[in-house]
Coordinates of C-alpha atoms and ligand atoms in Angstrom, one line a residue:
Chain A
X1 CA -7.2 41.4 -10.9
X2 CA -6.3 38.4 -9.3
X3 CA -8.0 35.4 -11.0
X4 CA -9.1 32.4 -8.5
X5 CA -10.7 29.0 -8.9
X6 CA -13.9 28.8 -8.7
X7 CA -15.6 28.0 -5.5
X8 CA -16.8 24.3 -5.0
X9 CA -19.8 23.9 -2.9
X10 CA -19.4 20.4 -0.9
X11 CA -20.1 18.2 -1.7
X12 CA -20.0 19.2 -4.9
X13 CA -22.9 17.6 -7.2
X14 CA -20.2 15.7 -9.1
X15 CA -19.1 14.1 -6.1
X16 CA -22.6 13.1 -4.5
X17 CA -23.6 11.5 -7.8
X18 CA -19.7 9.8 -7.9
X19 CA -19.4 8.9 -4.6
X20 CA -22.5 9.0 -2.6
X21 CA -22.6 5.3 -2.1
X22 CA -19.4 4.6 -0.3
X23 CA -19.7 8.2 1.6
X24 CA -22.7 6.7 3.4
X25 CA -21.0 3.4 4.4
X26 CA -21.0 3.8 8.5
X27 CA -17.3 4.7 9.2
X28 CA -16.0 5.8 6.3
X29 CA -16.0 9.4 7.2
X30 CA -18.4 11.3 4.5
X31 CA -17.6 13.9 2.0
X32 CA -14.5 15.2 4.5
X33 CA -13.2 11.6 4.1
X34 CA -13.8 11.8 0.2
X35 CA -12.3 15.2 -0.2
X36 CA -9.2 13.8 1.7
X37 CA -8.9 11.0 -0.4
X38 CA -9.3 12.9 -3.5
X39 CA -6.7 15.8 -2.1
X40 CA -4.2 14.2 -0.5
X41 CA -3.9 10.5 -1.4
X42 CA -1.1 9.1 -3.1
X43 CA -0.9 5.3 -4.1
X44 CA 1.7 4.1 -6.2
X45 CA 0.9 0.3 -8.0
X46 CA 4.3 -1.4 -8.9
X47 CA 3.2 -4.0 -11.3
X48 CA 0.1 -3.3 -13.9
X49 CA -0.7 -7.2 -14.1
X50 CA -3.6 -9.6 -12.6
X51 CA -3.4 -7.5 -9.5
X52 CA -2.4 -3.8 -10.6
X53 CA -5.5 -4.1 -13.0
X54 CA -8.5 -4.5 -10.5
X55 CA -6.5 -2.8 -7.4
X56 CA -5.6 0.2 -9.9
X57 CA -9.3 0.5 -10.9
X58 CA -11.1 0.0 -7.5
X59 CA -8.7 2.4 -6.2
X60 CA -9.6 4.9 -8.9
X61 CA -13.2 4.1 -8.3
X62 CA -12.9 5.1 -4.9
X63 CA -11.3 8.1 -5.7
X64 CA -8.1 8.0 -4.9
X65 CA -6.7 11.8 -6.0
X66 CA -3.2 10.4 -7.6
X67 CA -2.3 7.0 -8.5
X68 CA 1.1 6.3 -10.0
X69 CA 1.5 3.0 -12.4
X70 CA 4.8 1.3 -12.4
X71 CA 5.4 -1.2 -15.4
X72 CA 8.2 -1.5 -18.1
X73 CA 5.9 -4.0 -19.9
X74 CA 3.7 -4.4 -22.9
X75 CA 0.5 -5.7 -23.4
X76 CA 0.3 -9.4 -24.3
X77 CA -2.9 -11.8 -25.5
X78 CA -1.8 -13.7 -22.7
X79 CA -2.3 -11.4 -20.0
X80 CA -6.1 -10.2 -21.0
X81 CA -7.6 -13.3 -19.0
X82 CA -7.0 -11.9 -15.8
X83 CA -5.8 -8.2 -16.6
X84 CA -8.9 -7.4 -17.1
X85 CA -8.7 -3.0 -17.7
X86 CA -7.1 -4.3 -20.7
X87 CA -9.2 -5.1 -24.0
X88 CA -8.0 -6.5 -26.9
X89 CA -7.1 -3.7 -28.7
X90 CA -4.6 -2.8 -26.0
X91 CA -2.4 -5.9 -26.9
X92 CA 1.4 -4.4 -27.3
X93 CA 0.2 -1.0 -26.3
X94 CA 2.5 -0.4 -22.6
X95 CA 0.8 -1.2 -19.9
X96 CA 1.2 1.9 -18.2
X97 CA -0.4 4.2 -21.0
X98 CA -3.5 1.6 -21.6
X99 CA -3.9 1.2 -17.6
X100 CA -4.3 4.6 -17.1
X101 CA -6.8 5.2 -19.9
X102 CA -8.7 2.7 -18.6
X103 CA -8.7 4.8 -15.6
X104 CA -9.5 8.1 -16.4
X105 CA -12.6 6.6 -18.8
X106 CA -14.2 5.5 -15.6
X107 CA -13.0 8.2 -12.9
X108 CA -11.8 11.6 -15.0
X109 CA -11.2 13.2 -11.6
X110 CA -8.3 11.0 -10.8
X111 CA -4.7 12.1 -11.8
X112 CA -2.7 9.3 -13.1
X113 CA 1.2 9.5 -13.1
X114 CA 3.3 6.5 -15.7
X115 CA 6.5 5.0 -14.8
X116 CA 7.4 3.0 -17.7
X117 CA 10.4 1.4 -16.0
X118 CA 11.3 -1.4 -14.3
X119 CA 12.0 -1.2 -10.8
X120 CA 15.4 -1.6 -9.7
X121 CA 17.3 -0.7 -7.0
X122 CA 18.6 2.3 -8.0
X123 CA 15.2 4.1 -9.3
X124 CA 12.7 2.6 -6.8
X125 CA 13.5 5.0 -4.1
X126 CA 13.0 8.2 -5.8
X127 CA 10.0 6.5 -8.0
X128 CA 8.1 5.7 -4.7
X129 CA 9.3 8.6 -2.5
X130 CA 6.0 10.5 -3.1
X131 CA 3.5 8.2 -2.5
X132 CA 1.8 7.3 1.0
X133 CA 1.3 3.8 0.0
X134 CA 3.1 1.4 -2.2
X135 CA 1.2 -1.7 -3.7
X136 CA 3.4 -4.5 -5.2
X137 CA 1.7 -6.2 -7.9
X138 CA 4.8 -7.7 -9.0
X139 CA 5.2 -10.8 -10.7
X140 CA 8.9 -12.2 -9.7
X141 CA 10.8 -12.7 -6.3
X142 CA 13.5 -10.0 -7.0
X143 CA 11.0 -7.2 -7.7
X144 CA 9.4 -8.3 -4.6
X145 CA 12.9 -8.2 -2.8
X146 CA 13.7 -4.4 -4.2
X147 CA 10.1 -2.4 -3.6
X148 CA 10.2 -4.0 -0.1
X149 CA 13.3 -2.6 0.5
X150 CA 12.7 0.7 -0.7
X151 CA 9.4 0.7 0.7
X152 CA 11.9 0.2 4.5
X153 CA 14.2 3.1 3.1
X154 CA 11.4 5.6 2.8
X155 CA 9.3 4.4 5.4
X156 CA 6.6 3.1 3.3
X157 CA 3.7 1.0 4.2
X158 CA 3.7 -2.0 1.7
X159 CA 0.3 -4.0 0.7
X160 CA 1.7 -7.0 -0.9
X161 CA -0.3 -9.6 -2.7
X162 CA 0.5 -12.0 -5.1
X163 CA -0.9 -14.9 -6.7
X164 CA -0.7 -18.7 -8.6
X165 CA -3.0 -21.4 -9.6
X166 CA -5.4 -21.4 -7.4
X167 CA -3.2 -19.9 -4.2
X168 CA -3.2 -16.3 -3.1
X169 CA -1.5 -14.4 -0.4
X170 CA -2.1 -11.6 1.2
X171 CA 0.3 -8.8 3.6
X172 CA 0.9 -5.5 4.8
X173 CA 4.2 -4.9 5.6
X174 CA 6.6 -2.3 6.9
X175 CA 3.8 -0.5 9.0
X176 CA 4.3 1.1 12.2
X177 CA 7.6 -0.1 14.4
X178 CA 6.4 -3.5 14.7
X179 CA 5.2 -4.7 11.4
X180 CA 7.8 -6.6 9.8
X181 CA 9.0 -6.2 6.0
X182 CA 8.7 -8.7 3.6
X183 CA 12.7 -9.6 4.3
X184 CA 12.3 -9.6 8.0
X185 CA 9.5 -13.0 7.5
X186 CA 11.6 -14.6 4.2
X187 CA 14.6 -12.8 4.9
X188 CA 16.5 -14.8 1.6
X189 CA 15.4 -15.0 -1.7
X190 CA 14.1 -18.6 -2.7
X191 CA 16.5 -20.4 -5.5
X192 CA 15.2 -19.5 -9.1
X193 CA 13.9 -23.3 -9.6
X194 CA 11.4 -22.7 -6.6
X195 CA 10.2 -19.2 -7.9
X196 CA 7.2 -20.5 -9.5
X197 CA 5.3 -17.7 -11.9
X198 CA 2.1 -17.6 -13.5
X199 CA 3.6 -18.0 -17.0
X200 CA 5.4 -21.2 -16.0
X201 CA 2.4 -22.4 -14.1
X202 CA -0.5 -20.8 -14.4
X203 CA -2.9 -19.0 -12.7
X204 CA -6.9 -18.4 -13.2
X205 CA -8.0 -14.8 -13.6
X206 CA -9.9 -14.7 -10.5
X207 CA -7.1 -15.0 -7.9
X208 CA -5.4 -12.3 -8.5
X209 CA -9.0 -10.7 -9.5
X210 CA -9.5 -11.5 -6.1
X211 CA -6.2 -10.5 -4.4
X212 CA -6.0 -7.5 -6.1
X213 CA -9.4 -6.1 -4.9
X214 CA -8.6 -6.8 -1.5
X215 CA -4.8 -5.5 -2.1
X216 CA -7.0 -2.1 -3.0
X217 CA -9.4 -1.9 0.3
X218 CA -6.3 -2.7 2.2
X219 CA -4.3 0.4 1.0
X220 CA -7.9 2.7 1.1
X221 CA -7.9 1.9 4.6
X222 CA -4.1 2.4 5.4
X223 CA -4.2 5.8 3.3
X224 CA -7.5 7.1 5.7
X225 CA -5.7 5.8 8.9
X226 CA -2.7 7.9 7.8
X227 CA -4.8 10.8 6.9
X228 CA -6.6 10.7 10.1
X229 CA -10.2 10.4 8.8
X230 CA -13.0 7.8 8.7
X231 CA -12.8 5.2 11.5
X232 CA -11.0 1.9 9.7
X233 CA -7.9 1.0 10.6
X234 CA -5.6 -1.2 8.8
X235 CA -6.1 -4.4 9.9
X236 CA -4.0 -7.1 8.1
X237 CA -0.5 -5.5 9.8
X238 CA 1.7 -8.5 11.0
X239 CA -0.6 -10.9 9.7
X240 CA -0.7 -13.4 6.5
X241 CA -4.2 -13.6 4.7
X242 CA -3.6 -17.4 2.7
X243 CA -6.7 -17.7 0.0
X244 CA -7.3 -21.2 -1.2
X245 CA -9.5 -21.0 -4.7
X246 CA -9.8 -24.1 -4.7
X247 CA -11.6 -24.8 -1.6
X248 CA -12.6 -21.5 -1.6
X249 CA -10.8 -21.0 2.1
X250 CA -9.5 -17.6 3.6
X251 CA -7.6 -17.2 6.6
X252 CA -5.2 -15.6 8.6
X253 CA -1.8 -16.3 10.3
X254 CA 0.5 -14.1 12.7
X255 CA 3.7 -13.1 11.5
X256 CA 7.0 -12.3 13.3
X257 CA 7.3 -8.9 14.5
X258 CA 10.1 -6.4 12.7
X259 CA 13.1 -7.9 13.0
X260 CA 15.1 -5.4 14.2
X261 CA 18.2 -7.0 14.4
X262 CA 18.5 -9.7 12.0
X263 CA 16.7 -8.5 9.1
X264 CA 19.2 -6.9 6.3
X265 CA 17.3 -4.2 5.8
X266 CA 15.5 -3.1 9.2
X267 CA 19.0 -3.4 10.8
X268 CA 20.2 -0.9 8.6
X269 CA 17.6 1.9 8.5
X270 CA 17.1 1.4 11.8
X271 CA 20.8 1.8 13.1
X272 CA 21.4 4.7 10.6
X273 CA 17.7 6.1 12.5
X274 CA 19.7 5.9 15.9
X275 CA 22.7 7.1 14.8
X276 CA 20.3 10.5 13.2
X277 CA 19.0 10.9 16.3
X278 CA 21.7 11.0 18.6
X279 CA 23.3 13.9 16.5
X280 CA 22.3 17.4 17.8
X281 CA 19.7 19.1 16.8
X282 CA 19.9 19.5 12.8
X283 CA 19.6 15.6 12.9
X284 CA 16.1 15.8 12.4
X285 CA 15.1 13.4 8.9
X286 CA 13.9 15.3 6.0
X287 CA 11.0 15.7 5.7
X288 CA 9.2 13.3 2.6
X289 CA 7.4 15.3 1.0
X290 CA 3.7 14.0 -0.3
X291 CA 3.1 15.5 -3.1
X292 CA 4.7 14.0 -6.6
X293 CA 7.6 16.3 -7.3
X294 CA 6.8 14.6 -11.2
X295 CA 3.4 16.1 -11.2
X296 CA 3.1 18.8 -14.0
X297 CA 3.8 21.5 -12.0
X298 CA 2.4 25.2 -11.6
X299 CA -0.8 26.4 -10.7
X300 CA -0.3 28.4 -7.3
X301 CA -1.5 26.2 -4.6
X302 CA -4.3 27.7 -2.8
X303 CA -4.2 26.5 1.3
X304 CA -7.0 27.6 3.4
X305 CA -6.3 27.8 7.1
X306 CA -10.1 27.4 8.4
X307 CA -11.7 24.7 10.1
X308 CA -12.0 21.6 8.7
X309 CA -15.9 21.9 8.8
X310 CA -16.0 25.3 7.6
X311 CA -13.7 24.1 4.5
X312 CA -16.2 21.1 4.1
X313 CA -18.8 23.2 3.8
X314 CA -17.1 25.2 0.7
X315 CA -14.0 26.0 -0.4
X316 CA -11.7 26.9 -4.0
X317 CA -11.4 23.9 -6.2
X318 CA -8.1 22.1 -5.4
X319 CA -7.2 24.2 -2.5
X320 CA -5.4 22.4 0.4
X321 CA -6.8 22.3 4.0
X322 CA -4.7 23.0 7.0
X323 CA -6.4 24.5 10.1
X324 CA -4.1 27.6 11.3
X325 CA -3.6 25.6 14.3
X326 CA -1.9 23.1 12.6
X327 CA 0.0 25.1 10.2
X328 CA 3.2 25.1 12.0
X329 CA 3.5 21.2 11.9
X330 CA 1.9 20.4 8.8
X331 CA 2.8 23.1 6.4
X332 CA 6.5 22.6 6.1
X333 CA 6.2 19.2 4.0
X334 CA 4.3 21.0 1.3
X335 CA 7.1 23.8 1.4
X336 CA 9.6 22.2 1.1
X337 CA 8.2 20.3 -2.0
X338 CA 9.5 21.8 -5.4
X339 CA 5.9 21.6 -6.8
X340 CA 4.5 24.3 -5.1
X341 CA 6.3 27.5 -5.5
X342 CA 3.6 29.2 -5.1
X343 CA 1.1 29.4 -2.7
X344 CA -1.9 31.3 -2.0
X345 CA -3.4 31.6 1.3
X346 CA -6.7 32.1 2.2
X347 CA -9.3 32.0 5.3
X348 CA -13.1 33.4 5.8
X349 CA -12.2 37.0 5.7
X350 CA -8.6 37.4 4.8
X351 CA -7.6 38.3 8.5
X352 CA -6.5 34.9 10.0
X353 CA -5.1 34.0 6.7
X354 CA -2.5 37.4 6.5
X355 CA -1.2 36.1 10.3
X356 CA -0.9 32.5 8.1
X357 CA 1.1 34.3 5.2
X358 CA 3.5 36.0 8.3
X359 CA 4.4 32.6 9.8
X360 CA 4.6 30.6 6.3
X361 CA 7.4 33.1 5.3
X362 CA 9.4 32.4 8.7
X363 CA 8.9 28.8 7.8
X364 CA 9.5 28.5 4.1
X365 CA 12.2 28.6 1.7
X366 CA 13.1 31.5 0.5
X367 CA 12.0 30.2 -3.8
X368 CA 8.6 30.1 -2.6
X369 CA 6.2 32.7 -3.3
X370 CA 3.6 33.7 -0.7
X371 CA 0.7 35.6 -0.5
X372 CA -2.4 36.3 1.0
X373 CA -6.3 36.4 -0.5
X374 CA -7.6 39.5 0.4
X375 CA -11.4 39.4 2.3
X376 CA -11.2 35.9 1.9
X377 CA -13.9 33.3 1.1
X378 CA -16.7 35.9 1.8
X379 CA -15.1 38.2 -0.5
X380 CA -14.5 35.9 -3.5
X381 CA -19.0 34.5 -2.5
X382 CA -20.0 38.1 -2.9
X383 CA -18.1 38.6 -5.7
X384 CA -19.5 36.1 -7.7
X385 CA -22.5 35.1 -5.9
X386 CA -23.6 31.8 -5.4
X387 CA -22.8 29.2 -8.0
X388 CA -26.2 27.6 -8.6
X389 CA -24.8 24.4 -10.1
X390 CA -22.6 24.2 -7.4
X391 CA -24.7 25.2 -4.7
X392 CA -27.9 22.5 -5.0
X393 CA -26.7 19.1 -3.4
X394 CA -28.2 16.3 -5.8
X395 CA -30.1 14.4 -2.6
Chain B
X1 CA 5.7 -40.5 18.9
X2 CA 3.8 -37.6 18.1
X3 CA 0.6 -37.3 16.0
X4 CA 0.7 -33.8 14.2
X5 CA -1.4 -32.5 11.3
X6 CA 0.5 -31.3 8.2
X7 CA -0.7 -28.9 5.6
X8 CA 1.2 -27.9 2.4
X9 CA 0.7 -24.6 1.0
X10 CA 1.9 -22.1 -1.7
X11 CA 2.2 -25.2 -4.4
X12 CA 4.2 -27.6 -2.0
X13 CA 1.5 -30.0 -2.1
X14 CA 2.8 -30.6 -5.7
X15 CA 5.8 -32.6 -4.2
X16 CA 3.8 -34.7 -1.4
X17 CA 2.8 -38.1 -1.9
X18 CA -0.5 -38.4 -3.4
X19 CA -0.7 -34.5 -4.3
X20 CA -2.5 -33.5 -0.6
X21 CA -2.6 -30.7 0.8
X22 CA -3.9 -32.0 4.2
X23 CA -2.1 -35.0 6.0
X24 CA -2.1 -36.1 9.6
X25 CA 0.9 -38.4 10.7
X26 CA 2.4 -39.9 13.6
X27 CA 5.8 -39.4 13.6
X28 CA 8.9 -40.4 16.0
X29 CA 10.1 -36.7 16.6
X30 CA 10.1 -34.8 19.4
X31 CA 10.8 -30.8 18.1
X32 CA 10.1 -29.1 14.7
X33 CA 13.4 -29.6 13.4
X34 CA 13.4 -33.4 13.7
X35 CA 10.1 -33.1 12.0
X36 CA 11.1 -31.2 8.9
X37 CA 14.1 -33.9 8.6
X38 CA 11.7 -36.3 8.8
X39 CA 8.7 -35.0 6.7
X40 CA 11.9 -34.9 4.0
X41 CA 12.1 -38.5 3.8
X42 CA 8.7 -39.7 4.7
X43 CA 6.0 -37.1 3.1
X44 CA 8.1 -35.4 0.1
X45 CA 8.2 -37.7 -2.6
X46 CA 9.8 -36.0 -5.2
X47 CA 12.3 -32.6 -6.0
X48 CA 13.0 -32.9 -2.1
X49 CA 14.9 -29.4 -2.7
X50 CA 12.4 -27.7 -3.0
X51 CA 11.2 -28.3 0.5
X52 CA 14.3 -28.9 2.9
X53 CA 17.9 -28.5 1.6
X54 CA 19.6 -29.7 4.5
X55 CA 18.8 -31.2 7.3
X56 CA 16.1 -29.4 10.0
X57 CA 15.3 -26.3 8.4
X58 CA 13.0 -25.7 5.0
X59 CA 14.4 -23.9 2.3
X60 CA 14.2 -19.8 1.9
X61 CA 10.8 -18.6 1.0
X62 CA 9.0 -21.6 3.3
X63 CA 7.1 -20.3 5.8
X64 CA 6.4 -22.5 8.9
X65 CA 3.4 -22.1 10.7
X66 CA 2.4 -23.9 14.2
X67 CA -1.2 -23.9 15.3
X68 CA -1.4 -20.6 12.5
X69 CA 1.5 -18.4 14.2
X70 CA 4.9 -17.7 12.6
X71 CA 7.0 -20.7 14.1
X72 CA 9.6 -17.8 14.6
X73 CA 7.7 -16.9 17.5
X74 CA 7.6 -20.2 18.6
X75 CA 11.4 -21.2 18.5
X76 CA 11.8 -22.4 15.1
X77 CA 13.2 -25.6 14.9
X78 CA 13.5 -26.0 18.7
X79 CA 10.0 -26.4 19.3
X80 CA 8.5 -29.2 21.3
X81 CA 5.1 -30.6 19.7
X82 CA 2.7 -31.4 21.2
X83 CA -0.2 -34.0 19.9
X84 CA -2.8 -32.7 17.8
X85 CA -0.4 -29.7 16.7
X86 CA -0.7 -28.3 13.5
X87 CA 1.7 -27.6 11.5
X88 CA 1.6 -25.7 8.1
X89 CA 4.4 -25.3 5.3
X90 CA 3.5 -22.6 3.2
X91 CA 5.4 -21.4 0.4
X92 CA 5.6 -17.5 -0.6
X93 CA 4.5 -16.8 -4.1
X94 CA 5.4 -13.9 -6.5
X95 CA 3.3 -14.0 -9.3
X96 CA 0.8 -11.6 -10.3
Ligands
ZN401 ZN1 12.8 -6.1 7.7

């Protein structure tokens, strides 16, 4: 006998108590938009400092269902004044291990993946390949300089913040065609003299407190836009927020467009993009692949090919949503990922779903292991009956 | 002569006369480039490096803003001012 996951009722009463606030903010998109978020989303953080900290724990707040933390540091005394998940008894612990306690005390649901290494050029592309969105929370111009360009290699948005004294700045770059990178607007690293830091010159806690936060509802909204749910867009693309703490002054300027031609980077994805596409056929890019291929690996994955409502409504804990429909173009990322080897498929009375199981075999590797769930949701309900837990919605 | 508004950003108004941030000036210049050679020598009063190296252009990682836009898409160092412009020197930062 087959042994499934329980079925989750949604929104589940954990969720309604967890979340109920920022589900019923006008445009955010409601449980569907939550279960999305907790699903599908992948944020990296490069940088657990004064603006990993709060953007790392808003983000888990909010429910963001993976985070990845990227530091090679330890704790210091000097860093608890504005790196504030840290407490005192963190100081030498590595960032990475004490961030993502501090996490997963306040949201247990989210799954937290440590890179305790620098960034450098030659790891940054496979650390960030998984993620939707990248956050540099970087401390030093050449970090800044490598995760941008990385983030161009990959095709990843970039929220980019940083901060000193009393000055903060704010960008998203590398989104969409037009949105420039970070190289295309300061396309050559200032000398080392005119790099200042917050350990030669300071900084008060709430810039970055302040930058950070921002840094996190940035990326929330980029990660829903990509997902198609909810109604916010990004909205800082091609644009420079400047913070001023000491007049207490935000605004905005308009950057450049990509600069497709003179920037280092752009120039060189971009050609080596033309030169893919004007091959035949086979040219077409591999597909990056969402999910974390670090993630421990090995439950099957359950995907249920109903509506999107009808999976709202109720569906296996941790199961994946793609409506039949869409199976064609949205299923081949998550089988060509070497976490799921196995998948499960599943619809509201196992008939849809065996047509699903058909076409996912034409589509997938040969490794992967599919099969379908026999009478379906309605069969594993009657089975069981209704959970009563999971069946009373808290309001 | 052209009266223009300055504003240092990003730490520059470290190296301006009297610390500010904000200035207004009327200067004998005609485009941005003969501005920034001149802002050099008449605004900057110390480590003058670390706002022009050479002549008519700011050093990497200064970001110059007219009337708030990205003075790339304005001409950079070719373009004309007009009175009452302003003009904004930002610098990037990179701590965190
Ligand atoms: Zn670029």
């Amino acid at each position: 006998m087959t042994e499934h996951p329980p079925v989750l009722f949604c929104p589940d009463r954990e969720s309604v108590e967890r979340y109920s606030r920022q589900m019923l903010v006008q445009g955010f998109g409601g449980p569907r938009a939550q279960q999305v978020l907790q699903q599908q989303v992948r944020v990296l953080i490069v940088g657990c400092g004064g603006l990993g900290c709060p953007a790392a724990l808003y983000l888990a707040g909010a429910g963001v269902g993976c985070i990845g933390l990227a530091d090679a540091d330890r704790v210091q005394r000097s860093n608890l004044h504005r790196q504030v998940a840290f407490t005192d008894a963190d100081v030498s612990a590595a960032k990475v291990t004490a961030l993502r306690a501090a996490l997963q005390a306040r949201n247990p649901r989210v799954h937290i993946t440590e890179h305790d290494v620098m960034v450098s050029a030659d790891s940054a592309r496979d650390i960030l390949r998984p993620y939707d969105v990248v956050l540099d929370c970087t401390d030093n111009a050449a970090a800044r300089y490598t995760v941008n360009d990385a983030c161009v290699w990959e095709r990843k948005p970039l929220v980019s913040a940083a901060a000193v004294g009393l000055d903060g700045q704010l960008a998203v770059y590398n989104h969409g065609r037009d949105g420039p990178c970070y190289r295309c607007v300061f396309p050559v690293c200032p000398p080392p003299e005119c790099q200042g830091s917050c350990d030669a010159d300071g900084v008060l806690g709430m810039v970055p407190g302040v930058l950070g936060v921002l840094q996190a509802l940035e990326a929330l909204k980029l990660v829903m836009e990509m997902r198609g749910v909810g109604k916010w867009r990004c909205s800082l693309t091609g644009r420079l927020l400047l913070f001023d703490g000491r007049h207490l002054e935000f605004r905005t300027v308009q950057l450049r467009p990509r600069q497709r031609h003179s920037c280092a980077v752009c120039r060189q994805v971009y050609d080596e993009e033309e030169a893919t596409r004007a091959l035949p056929l086979n040219g077409a890019r591999p597909t990056t692949a969402p999910a974390a291929a670090e993630l421990p690996a090995a439950d099957p994955l359950y995907l249920d090919v109903r509506p999107p409502e009808q999976f709202a409504m109720m569906h296996l804990r941790g199961a994946l949503n793609i409506p039949f429909d869409e199976l064609p173009h949205r299923a081949p990322q998550y089988l060509s990922c070497r976490r799921h080897r196995h998948i499960r498929v599943v619809c509201r009375r196992g008939i849809q779903s065996q047509k699903a199981v058909a076409l996912l075999r034409q589509l997938a590797p040969n490794a992967v292991h599919i099969e379908n769930v026999p009478g379906g949701m309605e069969a594993l309900v009657s089975k069981r009956g209704v959970d009563e837990e999971h069946g009373k919605h808290a309001r | 002569m052209v009266q223009v508004k300055l504003e240092f950003g990003g730490g520059l108004d470290a190296i301006v006369a009297d610390r500010t941030k904000r200035l207004q000036v009327d200067a004998p210049v005609r485009t941005l480039g003969e501005l920034i050679t001149w802002v050099r020598r008449n605004c900057i009063r110390e480590k003058h490096d670390m706002f022009a190296v050479s002549e008519a252009t700011v050093r990497p990682g200064v970001l110059v803003l007219v009337n708030e836009v990205d003075w790339e898409l304005e001409g950079t160092t070719r373009y004309e001012l007009q009175p009452g412009d302003h003009v904004a020197f930002i610098s990037t930062l990179h701590g965190g």
